[in-house]
Short mmCIF file of C-alpha atoms and ligand atoms in Angstrom, two decimals:
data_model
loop_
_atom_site.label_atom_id
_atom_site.label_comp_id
_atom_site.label_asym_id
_atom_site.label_seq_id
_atom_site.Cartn_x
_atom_site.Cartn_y
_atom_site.Cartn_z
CA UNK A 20 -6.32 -16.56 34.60
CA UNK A 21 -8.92 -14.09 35.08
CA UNK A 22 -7.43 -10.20 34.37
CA UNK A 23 -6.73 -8.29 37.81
CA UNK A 24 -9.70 -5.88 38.26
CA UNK A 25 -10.87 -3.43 41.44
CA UNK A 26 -14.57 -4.78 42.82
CA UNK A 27 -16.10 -1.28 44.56
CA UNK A 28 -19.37 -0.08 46.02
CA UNK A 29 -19.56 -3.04 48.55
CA UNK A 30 -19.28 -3.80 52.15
CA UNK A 31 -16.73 -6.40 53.10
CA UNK A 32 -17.65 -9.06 55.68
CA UNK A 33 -13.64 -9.81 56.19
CA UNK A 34 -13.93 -12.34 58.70
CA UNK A 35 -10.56 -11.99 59.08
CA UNK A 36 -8.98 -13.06 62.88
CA UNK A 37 -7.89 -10.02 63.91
CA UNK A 38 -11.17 -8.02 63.61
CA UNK A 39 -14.19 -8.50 66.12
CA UNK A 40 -17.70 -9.98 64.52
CA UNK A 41 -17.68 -9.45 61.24
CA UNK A 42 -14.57 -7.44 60.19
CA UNK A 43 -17.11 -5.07 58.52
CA UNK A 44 -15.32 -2.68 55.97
CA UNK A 45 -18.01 -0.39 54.56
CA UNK A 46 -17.97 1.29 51.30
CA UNK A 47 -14.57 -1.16 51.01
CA UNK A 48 -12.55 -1.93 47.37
CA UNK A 49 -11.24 -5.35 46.87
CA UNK A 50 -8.20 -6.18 44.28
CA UNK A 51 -8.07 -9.88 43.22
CA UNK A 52 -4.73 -10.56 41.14
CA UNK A 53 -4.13 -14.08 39.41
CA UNK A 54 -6.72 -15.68 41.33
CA UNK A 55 -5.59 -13.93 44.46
CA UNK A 56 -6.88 -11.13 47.12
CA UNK A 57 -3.65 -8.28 46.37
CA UNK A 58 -5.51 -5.72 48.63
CA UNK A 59 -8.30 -4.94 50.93
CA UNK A 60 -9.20 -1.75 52.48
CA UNK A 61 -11.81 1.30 52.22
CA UNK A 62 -12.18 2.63 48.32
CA UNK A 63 -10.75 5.99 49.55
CA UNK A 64 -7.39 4.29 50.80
CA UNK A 65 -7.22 2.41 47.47
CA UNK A 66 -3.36 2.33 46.51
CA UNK A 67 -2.83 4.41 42.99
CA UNK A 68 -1.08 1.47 41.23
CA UNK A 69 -4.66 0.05 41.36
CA UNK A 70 -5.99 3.25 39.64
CA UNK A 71 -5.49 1.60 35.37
CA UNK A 72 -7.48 -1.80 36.24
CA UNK A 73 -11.08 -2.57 35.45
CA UNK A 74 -13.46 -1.76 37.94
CA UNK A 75 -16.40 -3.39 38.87
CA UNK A 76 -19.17 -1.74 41.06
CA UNK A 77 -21.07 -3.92 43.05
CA UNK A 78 -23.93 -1.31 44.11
CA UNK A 79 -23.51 -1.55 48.03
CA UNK A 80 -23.84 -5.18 47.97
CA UNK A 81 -22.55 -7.25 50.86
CA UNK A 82 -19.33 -9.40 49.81
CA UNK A 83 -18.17 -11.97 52.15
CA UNK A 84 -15.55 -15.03 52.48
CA UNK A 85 -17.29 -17.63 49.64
CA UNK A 86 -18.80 -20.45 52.35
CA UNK A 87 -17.42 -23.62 53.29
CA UNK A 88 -19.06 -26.70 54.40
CA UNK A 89 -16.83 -28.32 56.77
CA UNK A 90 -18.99 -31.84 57.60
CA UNK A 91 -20.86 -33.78 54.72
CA UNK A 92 -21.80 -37.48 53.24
CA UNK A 93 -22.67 -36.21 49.65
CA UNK A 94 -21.52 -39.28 48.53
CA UNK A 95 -23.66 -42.02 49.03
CA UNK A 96 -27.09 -43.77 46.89
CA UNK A 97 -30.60 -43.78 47.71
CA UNK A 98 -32.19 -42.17 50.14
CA UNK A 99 -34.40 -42.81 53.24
CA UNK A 100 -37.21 -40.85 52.62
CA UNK A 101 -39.42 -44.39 53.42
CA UNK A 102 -37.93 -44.75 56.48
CA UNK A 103 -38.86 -41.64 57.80
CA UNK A 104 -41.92 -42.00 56.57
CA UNK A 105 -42.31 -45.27 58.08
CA UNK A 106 -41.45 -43.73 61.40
CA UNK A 107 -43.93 -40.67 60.89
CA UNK A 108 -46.36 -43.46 60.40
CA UNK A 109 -45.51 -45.15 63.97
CA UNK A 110 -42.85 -47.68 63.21
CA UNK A 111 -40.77 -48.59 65.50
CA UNK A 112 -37.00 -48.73 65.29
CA UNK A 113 -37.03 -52.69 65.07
CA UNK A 114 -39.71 -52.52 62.15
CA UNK A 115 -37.66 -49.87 60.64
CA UNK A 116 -34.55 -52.27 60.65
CA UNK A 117 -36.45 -55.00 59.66
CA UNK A 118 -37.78 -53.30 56.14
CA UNK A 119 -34.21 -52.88 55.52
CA UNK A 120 -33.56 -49.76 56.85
CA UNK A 121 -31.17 -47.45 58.59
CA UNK A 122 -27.25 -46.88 57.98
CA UNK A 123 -27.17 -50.47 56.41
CA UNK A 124 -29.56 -49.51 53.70
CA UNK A 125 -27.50 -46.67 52.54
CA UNK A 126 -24.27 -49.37 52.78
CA UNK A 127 -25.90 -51.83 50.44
CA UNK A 128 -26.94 -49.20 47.59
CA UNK A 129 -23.52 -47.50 47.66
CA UNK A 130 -22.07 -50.81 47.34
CA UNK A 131 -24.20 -51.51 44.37
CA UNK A 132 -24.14 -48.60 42.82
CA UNK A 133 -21.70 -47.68 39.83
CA UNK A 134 -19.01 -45.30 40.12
CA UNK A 135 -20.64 -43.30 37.27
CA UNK A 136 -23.96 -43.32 39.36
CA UNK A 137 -22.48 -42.40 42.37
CA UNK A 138 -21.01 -39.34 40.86
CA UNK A 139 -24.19 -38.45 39.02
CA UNK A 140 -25.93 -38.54 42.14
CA UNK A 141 -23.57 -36.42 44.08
CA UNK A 142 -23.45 -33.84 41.23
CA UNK A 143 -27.29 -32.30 42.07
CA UNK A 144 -26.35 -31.97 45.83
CA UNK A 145 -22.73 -29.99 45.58
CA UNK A 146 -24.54 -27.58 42.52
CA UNK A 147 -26.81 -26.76 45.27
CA UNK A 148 -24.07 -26.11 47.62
CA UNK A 149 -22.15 -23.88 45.10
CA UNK A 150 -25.57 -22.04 44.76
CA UNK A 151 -25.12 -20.76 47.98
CA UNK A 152 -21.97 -19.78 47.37
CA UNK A 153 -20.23 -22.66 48.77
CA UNK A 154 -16.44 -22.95 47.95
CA UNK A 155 -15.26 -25.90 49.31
CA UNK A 156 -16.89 -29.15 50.76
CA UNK A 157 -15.50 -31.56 52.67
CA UNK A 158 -17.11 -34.99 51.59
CA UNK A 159 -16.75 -38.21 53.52
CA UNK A 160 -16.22 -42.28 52.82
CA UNK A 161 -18.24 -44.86 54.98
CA UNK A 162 -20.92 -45.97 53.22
CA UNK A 163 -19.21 -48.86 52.07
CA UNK A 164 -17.74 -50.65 55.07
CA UNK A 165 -15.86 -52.95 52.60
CA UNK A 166 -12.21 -51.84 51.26
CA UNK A 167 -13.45 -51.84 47.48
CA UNK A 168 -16.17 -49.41 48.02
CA UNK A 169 -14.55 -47.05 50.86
CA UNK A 170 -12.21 -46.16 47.36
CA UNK A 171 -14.90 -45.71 45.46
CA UNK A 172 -16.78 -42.87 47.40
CA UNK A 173 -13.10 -40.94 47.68
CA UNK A 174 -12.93 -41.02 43.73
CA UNK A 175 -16.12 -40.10 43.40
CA UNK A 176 -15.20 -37.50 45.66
CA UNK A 177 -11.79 -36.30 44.06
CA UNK A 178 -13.96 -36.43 40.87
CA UNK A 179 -16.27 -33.53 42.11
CA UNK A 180 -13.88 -31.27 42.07
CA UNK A 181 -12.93 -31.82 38.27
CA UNK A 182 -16.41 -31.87 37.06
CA UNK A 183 -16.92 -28.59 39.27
CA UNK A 184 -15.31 -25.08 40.23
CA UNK A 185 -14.86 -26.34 43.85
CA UNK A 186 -12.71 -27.60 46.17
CA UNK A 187 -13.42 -30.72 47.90
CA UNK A 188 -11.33 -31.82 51.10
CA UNK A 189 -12.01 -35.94 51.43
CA UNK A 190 -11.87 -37.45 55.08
CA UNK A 191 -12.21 -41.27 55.38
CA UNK A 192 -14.64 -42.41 57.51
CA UNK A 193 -14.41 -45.92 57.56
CA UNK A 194 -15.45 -46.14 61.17
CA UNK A 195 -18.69 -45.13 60.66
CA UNK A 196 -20.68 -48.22 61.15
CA UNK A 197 -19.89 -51.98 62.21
CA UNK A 198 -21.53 -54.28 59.04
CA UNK A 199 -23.94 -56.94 60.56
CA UNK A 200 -22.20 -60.19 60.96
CA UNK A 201 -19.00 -59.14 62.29
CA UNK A 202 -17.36 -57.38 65.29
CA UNK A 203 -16.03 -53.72 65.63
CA UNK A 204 -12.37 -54.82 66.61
CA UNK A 205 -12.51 -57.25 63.77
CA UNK A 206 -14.16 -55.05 61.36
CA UNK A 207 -11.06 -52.32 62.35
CA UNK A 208 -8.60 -55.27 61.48
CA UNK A 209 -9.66 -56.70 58.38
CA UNK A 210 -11.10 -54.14 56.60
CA UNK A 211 -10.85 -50.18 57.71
CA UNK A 212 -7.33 -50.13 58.65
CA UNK A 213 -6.24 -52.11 55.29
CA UNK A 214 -9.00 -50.06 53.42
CA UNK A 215 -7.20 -46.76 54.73
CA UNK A 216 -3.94 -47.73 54.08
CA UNK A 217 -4.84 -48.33 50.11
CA UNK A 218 -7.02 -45.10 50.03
CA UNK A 219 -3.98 -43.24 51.59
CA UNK A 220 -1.79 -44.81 48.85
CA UNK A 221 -4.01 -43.55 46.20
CA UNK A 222 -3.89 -40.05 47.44
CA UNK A 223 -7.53 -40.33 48.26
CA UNK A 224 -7.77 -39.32 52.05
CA UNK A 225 -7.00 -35.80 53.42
CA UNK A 226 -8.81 -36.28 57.21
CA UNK A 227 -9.48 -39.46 59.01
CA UNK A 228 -12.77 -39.45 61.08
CA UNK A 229 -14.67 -41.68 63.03
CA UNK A 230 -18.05 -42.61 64.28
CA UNK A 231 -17.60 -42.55 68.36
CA UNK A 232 -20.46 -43.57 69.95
CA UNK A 233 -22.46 -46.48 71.85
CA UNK A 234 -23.71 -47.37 68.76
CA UNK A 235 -20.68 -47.43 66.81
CA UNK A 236 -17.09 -48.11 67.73
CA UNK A 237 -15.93 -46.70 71.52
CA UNK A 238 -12.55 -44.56 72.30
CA UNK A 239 -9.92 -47.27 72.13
CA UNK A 240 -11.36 -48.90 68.72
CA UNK A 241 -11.07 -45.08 67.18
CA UNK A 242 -7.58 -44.83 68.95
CA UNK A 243 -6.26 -47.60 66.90
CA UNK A 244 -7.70 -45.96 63.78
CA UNK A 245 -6.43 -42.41 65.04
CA UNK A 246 -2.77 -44.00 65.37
CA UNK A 247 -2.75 -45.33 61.84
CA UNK A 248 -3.49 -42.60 60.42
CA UNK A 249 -1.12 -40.73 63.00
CA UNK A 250 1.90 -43.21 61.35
CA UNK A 251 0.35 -42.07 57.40
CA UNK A 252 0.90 -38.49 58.60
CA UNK A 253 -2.45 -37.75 57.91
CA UNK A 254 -4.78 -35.08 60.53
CA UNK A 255 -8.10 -36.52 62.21
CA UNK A 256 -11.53 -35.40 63.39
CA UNK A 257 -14.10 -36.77 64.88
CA UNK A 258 -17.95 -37.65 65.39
CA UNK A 259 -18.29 -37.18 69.15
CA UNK A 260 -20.35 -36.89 71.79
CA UNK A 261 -23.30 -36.91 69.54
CA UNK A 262 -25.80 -39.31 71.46
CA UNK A 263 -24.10 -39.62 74.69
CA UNK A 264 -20.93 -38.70 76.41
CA UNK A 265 -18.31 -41.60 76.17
CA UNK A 266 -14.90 -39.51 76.13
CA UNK A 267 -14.83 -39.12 72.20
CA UNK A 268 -14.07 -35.08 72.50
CA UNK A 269 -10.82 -35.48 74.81
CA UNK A 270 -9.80 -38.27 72.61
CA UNK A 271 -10.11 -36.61 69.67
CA UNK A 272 -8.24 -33.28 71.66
CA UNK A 273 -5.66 -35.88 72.36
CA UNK A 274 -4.68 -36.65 68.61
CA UNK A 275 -4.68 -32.70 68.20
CA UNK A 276 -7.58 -33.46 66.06
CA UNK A 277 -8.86 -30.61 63.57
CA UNK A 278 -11.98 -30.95 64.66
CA UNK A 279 -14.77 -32.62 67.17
CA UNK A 280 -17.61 -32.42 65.54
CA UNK A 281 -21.47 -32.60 66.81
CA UNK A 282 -20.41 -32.47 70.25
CA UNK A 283 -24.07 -31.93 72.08
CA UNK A 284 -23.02 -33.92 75.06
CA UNK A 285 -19.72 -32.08 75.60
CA UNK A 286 -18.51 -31.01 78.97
CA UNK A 287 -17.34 -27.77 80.13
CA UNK A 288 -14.40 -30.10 80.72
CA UNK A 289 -14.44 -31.03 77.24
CA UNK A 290 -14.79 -27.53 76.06
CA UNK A 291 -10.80 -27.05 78.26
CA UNK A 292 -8.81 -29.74 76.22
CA UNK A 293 -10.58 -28.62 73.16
CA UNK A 294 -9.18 -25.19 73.33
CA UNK A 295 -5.86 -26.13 74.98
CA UNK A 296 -5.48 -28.77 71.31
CA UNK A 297 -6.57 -25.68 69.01
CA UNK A 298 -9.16 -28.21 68.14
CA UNK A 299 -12.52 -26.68 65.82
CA UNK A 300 -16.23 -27.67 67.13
CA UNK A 301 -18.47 -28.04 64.54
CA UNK A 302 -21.83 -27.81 65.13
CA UNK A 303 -23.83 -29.83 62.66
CA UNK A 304 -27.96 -28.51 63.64
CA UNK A 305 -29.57 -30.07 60.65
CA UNK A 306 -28.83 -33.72 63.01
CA UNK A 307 -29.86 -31.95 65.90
CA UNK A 308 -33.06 -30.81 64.22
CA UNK A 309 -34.02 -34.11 62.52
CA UNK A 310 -33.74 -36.61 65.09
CA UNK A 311 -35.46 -34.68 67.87
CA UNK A 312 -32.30 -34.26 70.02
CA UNK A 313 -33.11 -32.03 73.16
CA UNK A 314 -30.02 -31.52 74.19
CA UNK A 315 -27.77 -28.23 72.38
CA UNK A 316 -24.05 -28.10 72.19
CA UNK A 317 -22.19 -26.97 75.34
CA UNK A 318 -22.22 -23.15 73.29
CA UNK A 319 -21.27 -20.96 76.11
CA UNK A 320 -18.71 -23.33 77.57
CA UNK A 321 -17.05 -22.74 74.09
CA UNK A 322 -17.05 -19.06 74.00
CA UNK A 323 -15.50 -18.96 77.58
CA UNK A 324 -12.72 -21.21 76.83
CA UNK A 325 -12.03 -19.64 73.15
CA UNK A 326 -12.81 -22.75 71.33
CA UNK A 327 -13.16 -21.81 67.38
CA UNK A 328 -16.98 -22.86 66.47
CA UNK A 329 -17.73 -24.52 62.84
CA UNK A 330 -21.00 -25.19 61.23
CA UNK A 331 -21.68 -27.17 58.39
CA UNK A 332 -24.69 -29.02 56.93
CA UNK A 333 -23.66 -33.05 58.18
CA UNK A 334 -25.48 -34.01 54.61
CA UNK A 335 -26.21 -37.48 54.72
CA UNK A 336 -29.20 -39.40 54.20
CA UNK A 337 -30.20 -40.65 57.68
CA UNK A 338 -30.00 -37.97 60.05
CA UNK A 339 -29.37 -35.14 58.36
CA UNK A 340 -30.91 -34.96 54.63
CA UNK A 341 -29.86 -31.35 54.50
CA UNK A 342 -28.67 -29.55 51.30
CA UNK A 343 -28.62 -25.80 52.56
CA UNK A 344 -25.90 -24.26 54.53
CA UNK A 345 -27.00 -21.13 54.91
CA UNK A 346 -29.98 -22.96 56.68
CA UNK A 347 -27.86 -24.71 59.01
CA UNK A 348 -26.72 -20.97 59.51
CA UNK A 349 -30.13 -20.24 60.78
CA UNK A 350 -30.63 -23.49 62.74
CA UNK A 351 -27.13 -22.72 64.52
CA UNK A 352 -28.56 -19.34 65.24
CA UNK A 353 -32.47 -20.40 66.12
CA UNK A 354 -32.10 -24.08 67.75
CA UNK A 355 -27.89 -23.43 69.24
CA UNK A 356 -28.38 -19.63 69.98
CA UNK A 357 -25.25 -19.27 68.01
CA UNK A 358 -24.98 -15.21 66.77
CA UNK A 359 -24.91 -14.65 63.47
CA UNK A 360 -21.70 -13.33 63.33
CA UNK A 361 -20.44 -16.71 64.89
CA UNK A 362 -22.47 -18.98 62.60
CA UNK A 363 -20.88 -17.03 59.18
CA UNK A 364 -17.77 -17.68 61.16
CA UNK A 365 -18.32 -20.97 61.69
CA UNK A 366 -19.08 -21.37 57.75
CA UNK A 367 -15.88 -19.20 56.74
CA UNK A 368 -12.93 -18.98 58.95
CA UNK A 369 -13.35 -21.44 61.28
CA UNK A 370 -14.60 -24.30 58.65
CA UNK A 371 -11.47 -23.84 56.91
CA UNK A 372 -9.34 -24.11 60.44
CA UNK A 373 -11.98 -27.22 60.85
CA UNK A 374 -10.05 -28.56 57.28
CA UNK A 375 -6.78 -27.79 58.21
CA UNK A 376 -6.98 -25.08 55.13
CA UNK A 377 -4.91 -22.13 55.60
CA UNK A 378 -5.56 -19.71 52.05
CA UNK A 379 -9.49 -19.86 52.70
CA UNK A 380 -12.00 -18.35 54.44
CA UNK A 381 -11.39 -14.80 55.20
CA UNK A 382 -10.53 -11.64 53.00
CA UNK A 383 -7.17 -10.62 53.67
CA UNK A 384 -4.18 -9.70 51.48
CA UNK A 385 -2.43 -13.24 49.78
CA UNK A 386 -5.98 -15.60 50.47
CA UNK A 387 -7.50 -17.62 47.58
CA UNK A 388 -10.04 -14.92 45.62
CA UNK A 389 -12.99 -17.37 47.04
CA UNK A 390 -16.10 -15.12 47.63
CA UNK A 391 -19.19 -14.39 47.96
CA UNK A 392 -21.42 -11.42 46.71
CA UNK A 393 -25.05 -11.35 48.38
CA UNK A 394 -28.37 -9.23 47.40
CA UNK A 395 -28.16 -8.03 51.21
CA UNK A 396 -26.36 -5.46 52.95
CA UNK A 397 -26.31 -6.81 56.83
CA UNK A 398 -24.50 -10.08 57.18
CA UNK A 399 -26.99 -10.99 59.99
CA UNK A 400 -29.46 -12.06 56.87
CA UNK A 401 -27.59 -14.52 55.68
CA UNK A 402 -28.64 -16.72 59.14
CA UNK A 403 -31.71 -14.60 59.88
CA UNK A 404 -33.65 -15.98 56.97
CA UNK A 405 -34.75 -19.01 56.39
CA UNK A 406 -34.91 -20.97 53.02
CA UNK A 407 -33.70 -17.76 51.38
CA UNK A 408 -31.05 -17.86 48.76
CA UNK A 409 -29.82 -14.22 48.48
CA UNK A 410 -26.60 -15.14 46.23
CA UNK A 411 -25.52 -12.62 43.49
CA UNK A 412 -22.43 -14.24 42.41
CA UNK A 413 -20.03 -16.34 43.64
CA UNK A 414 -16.27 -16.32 42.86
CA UNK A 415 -13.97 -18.99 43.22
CA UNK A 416 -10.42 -18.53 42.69
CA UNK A 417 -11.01 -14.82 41.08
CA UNK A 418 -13.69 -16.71 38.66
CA UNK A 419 -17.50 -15.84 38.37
N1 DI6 B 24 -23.56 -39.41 62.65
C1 DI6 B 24 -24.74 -39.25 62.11
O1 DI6 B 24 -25.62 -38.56 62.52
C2 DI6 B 24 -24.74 -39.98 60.86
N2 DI6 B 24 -23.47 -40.59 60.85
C3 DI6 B 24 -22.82 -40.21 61.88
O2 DI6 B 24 -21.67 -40.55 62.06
C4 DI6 B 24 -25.82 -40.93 60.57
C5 DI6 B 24 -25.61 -41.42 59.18
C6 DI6 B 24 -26.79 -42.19 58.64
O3 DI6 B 24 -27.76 -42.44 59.35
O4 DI6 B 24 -26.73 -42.53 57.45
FE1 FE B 25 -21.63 -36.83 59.94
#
């Protein structure tokens, strides 16, 4: 354990519930005890039991929640850089497929590859998550479509966090694709529900997810993945209303899901049951942005029905080869119209409610001593710039 000590000269970005925006405390102290936020408040109100413990000033520097990203695929081999190439260069989708591309080509190189290999791959992308000060990532299965390789994404997952300081919160997502050959009911049969079931016994899944959408499985083939995991105990989210609207939002509301996530084709309707179920949003931009969708998230439908707005990165290497959160900040800002206050939010208080994680993401009295120190002073940089890193230091659990 790290010793107790007083961090001064800084402005707090609290992002704590109760306060509007930011929860701005300036010229604020913070006490971290075993790991632990003990106290909060302006340096002048300091308590005097605090007065023997070292003191670190952090020369007006802005300190904030450390980020989370609530929606990645950080697991998974190769890449599709060709593909998009390919497409730059006029393919069509067809010729695309045809040179082995798409979803299926990531599915047949995480099926191949090694445990050991998957993990060394993932390794590169969550350092350059915790370089932004990045606490905990939620990582997701479905690359392999088969029962032996859904497992081996979620250790390679759980492995993460003990080759890193970082927290990783696993969802399996083995609706994600139907594998060529085979339908989705019979695919949901024979291999996701068993494949869940022995993840589950392993301790492997913390979420269950699922792909809705015309090109994946519709609302009652995720129901009967939904009520598995509903008799496991375990919580669900869900891809929806990504492409098109086919009900995946109210569905997921139904199942008191954590989280609907993408959700550019939601209804003000949709927005209604999402805030009646306490259900997150998460906006994932760096999709939005890299397959030239036109049309933005229902935003202002949110806000009027109180719906708790996430952001996170959607990492993956199809449709989102994204490794910066703080850009999908700035895309949630730019492309969404998000404010900035809402996108660090979305990446601190509301990605943890988005992970069902209640010691994380804000700085209040008793929360995990996960945070993050910038080279700025106005929080509105962290999503007004783009491709800038301003990270000092990051602490995670009281540890630089
Ligand atoms: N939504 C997406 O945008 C990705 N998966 C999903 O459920 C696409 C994943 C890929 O193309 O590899
Ligand atoms: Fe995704």
């Amino acid at each position: 354990m790290p010793p107790s000590q007083v961090m001064t000269g800084l402005i707090a970005a609290t992002m704590d519930s109760d306060a509007e925006g930011y929860g701005l405390i300036n010229d604020a102290a913070i006490v971290v005890s075993e790991g632990i936020i003990d106290w909060v408040g302006t340096a002048t109100a300091l308590p005097k039991r605090y007065a023997g413990l070292q003191r670190q000033d952090l020369e007006g520097r802005l300190v904030t929640p450390a980020l989370i990203d609530c929606h990645t695929h950080i697991v998974h081999s190769g890449n599709r850089a060709r593909e998009f190439e390919m497409r730059l260069n006029g393919a069509s989708y067809e010729e695309v497929a045809r040179a082995g591309g798409g979803i299926i080509s990531t599915v047949t190189a995480t099926r191949s590859a090694t445990e050991e290999a998957l993990l060394a791959s993932a390794l590169p992308r969550i350092d350059a998550l915790i370089a932004q000060g990045v606490s905990v990532v939620e990582v997701k299965s479905g690359y392999g479509l088969d029962v032996k390789t859904e497992l081996k994404m979620l250790r390679v997952a759980r492995q993460l966090e003990q080759q890193r300081p970082v927290r990783v919160v696993t969802s399996f997502l083995g609706a994600h694709a139907v594998p060529a050959g085979m339908g989705a009911n019979a695919y949901i049969d024979t291999i996701c529900l068993p494949a869940l079931e022995a993840a589950h016994a392993e301790g492997l899944v913390d979420a269950v997810d699922g792909f809705c959408e015309g090109i994946a499985f519709d609302t009652a083939q995720i129901a009967r993945v939904f009520d598995k995991a509903r008799a496991l105990g375990l919580p669900v989210k869900l891809h929806a209303e990504q492409l098109s609207h086919i009900g995946g939002t109210a569905l997921a509301a139904q199942y008191g899901a954590l989280s609907a996530d993408h959700v550019e084709y939601a209804t003000p309707a949709d927005a209604a049951v999402l805030a009646a179920a306490g259900t997150v949003a998460v906006m994932l931009p760096g999709a939005f942005y890299t397959i030239h969708e036109t049309q933005a998230p229902p935003l202002q439908a949110f806000r009027d029905h109180g719906v708790p707005m996430a952001v996170g990165t959607d990492w993956n290497p199809g449709s989102s080869p994204m490794g910066s959160l703080l850009l999908a900040m700035n895309m949630a800002c730019t492309l969404f119209r998000m404010t900035p206050a809402e996108a660090l939010a979305g990446t601190t208080r509301n990605a943890a409610r988005a992970l069902g994680l209640t010691d994380c993401g804000v700085i209040a009295e008793g929360m995990r001593a996960d945070l993050a120190i910038w080279n700025i002073s106005d929080p509105a940089e962290l999503s007004y710039g783009i491709g800038i890193n301003p990270l000092h230091a990051r602490l995670f659990g009281g540890v630089v």
